[in-house]
C-alpha positions as a printed NumPy array, in Angstrom:
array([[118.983, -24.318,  73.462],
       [117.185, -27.289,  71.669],
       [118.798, -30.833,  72.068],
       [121.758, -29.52 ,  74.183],
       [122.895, -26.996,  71.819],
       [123.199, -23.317,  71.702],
       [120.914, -22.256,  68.577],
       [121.333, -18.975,  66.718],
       [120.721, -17.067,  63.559],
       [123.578, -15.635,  61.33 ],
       [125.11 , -13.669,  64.191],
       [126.349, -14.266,  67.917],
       [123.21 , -15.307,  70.401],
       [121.37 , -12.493,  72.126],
       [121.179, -14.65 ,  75.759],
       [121.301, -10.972,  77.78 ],
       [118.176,  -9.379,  75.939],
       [115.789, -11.648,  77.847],
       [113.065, -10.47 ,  80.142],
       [114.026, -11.306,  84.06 ],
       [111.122, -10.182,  86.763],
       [111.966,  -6.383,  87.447],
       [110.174,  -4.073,  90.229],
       [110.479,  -0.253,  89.737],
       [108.958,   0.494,  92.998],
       [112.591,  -2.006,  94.7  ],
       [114.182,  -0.637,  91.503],
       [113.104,   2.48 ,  89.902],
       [116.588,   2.173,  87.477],
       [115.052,   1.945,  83.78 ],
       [117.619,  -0.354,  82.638],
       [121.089,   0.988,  80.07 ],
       [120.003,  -1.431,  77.116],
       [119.227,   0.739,  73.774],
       [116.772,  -1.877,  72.792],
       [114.78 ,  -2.948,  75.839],
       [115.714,  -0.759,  78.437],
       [115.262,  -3.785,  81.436],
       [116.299,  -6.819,  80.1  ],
       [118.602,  -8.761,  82.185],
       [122.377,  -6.858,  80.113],
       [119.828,  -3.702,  80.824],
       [120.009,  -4.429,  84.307],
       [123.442,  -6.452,  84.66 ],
       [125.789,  -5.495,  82.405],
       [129.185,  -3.496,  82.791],
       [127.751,  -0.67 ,  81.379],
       [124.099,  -1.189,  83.383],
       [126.162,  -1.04 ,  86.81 ],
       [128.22 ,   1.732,  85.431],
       [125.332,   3.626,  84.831],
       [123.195,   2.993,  88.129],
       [125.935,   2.958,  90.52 ],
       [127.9  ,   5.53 ,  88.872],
       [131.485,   3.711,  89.125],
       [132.746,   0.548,  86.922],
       [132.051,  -2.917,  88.629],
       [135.675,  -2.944,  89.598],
       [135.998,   0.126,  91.685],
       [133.137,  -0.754,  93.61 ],
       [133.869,  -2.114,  97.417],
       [132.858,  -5.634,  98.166],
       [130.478,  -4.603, 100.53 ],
       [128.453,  -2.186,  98.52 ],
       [124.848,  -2.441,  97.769],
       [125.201,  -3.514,  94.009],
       [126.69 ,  -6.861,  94.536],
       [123.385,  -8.083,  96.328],
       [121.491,  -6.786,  93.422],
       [123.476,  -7.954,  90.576],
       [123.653, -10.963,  92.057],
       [119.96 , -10.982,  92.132],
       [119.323, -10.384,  88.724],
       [122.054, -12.771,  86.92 ],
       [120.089, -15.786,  89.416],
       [116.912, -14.558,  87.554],
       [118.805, -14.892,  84.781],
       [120.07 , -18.406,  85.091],
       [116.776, -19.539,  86.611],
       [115.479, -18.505,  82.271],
       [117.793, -20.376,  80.342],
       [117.322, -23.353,  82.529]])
């Protein structure tokens, strides 16, 4: 962002590829991005809970242990592009 607007090069924005805190020893998943392994769409992405949790977002109860997590890293997320 500079001056209120979203900057990119000659493609769409890469916002999910950036670095968000990430603790192997609370987390030891490496991440489902081809390119950085734990950046934040490495950790939070469809495909990223797919992969850890074994199940698409959308088949996963309410109460289960990924929303708390997800949830986690998408704040750490927001918290670097603010």
């Amino acid at each position: 962002m500079s001056n209120g607007r979203l900057m990119h090069g000659r493609a769409h924005p890469e916002m999910g590829h950036i670095r968000i805190p990430h603790d192997p020893v609370h987390d030891p998943f490496a991440g489902g991005c081809p390119y950085h392994g734990d950046c934040l769409e490495g950790l939070a992405s469809a495909p990223a809970i797919e992969a850890r949790w074994g199940a698409p977002g959308e088949k996963l109860p309410a109460g289960h242990a990924a929303w708390e997590l997800e949830a986690h890293y998408l704040a750490l997320g927001l918290c670097n592009w603010i």
